[in-house]
Amino acid sequence: MDNVCLYSSNHRNYLMKQKIEELILQAISVLKAETVLAQDITPTITIERTRDPLHGDYASNIALTLAKPAKTNPRQLAEKIIAALPSDAAILKVEPAGPGFINFFIDSSLQYQVVKKILAEGSDYGLSQVGAGKKVQVEFVSANPTGPLHVGHGRGAAYGSAVAALLQAVGFSVHREYYVNDAGRQMDILATSIWLRYLEVCGELITFPSNGYRGDYVSEIADAIHKTANNDYRRPTELVFEDIPADEPQGGDKELHIDALIARAKMLLGASLYLDFFNKGLTTILEDIREDLHEFGVDYQEWFSERQLMDDGSVEKALARLQSSGHLYQQDGATWFASSQLGDEKDRVVKRENGQYTYFASDIAYHMHKLDRGFDQIIDIWGADHHGYVPRVKAAIQALGADASKLKVLLVQFAVLFRGEEKVQMSTRSGEFVTLRQLRSEVGTDAARFFYVMRRSEQHMDFDLKLATSKSNENPVFYVQYAYARVCSVLRQLDEKGLQRDRELGFTNLDKLTEEHETQLLGTLEKYPEILERAALAYEPHQLIHYLRDLATEFHTYYNAHQFLVDDAQIRNARLNLICAVKQVLANGLNLLNINTPEAM
């Protein structure tokens, strides 16, 4: 795993695996002392759950991995390791298996301890300190503030916030950040689009550019400006379009057309008045994005401005570093970064012949800024269409004198929304898109967040609106939340019957939980800390989703097969403790994903 620098196997929070690992290490020390193994052998111990209970509960391939350096038969080495193992009350039996595996059989009475542990630790159950002392920055969404967030952005928001929450749950110090692209051409296109709509409000006849931003929000911003400024910014149409290159519908070039209109807006308005449109568009849309994400359960420690990099000289400083390290050169009047020498497919322009910096120059400065802030790991979450951008950014980090492995880029495929059989087109320019806010209004925040992280982030996703809104077991978020609500329902029934839950009586009778459904639940509950750690370190919240669905399935099966409020107080309270442990773990997992836990459905 490429984030191995962030953790050590000595920190594993899965207690039984840790115990077995420690026993094996002690056995290896004995064998070293007996010169069976050389002193310089450093074992890498892997402990896995067995698939077949006939082969025990856990297995290790340590004898297979050490056989070659030990110059011995792996099966014989396995037998020697077993003989050297210290005794432990938790281990009932240890056997060699196959060509050299070691199988461990665990005392089944220990499985009941997980119920006590869960109910004692509550919301802390599953948390660990794997990443203690390590600072991680997670930058995600970072959509240009040129329009509302659409459903494609929603997947990056749900995924990024889930990754950050998982890392924090296992001990990392996490800094969530949104990079605001508030400089550059796209913002100029937005500002000019708003001004042209403003001119329409003033009564001017405008042929709106094909490459302008067309959404209703542009007209709404223009209306707001007109209400306070009246016609102060009005300029005659003939001056606006005089000698402007033809637009694409008229047989021209849409890029040249919009760039000429931007230049004309700056000239006719002057720098100060033009900034009124630029800043009004930026602040209005950015505030809408901030509010939208907050309502979606996504908040940041910092909203980092691209303009800050320009204003404080960070871009010049970054390029100076590249210059001093010999990675810049001049050609055709432009300044180039020799990124092809560091793994990129070709060199990149960082400063155009007109003296303007490229987007890439800002990105170099931004990542230099991240490195200078002392993060141990930098995680960028980008849309999958930016995959080609990764090598050049890593090349820049290396050229800046830093370790490129500090940057981890996670790619997210945009979600595709379907209404029936019809795919909904999403284009920020045309305004024909479904916003994240509209999606949340239709399916709810819980369903949106759950569906967005059900699959690997790099996998294609079709968002099924009909399924997300259904109140059935086929809807996975409903299914998991319903398991939580069912436990709450049992506890309400307990109260209605005039009974009380006796936790201590339940604890002393946990050994009466001998039904197959009960032992399955106990084993699944015990896995939660391991699943949580694995999901965090792999940046895969879908692992947690799958676990919660499995836990819900086992609970629903148990619920349908057995009565909980039985007359036998010992069994009743033992079962109540068990389902309360299920309720707690469901809550812990859902809360990490910022999904609600309704008590009634």
mmCIF file of C-alpha atoms in Angstrom, residues 195-205 226 230-235:
data_model
loop_
_atom_site.group_PDB
_atom_site.id
_atom_site.type_symbol
_atom_site.label_atom_id
_atom_site.label_comp_id
_atom_site.label_asym_id
_atom_site.label_seq_id
_atom_site.Cartn_x
_atom_site.Cartn_y
_atom_site.Cartn_z
ATOM 1 C CA TRP A 195 -22.496 41.903 -17.481
ATOM 2 C CA LEU A 196 -24.130 40.893 -20.772
ATOM 3 C CA ARG A 197 -27.243 39.705 -18.909
ATOM 4 C CA TYR A 198 -27.177 42.975 -16.986
ATOM 5 C CA LEU A 199 -27.163 44.865 -20.304
ATOM 6 C CA GLU A 200 -30.254 42.901 -21.318
ATOM 7 C CA VAL A 201 -31.990 44.034 -18.116
ATOM 8 C CA CYS A 202 -31.040 47.590 -19.073
ATOM 9 C CA GLY A 203 -32.831 47.129 -22.414
ATOM 10 C CA GLU A 204 -29.901 46.404 -24.699
ATOM 11 C CA LEU A 205 -30.353 43.770 -27.417
ATOM 12 C CA HIS A 226 -29.299 46.209 -11.562
ATOM 13 C CA ASN A 230 -29.719 50.816 -12.018
ATOM 14 C CA ASN A 231 -28.125 51.604 -15.412
ATOM 15 C CA ASP A 232 -24.744 52.771 -14.076
ATOM 16 C CA TYR A 233 -22.880 49.982 -15.889
ATOM 17 C CA ARG A 234 -24.844 50.236 -19.138
ATOM 18 C CA ARG A 235 -22.898 50.533 -22.397
#
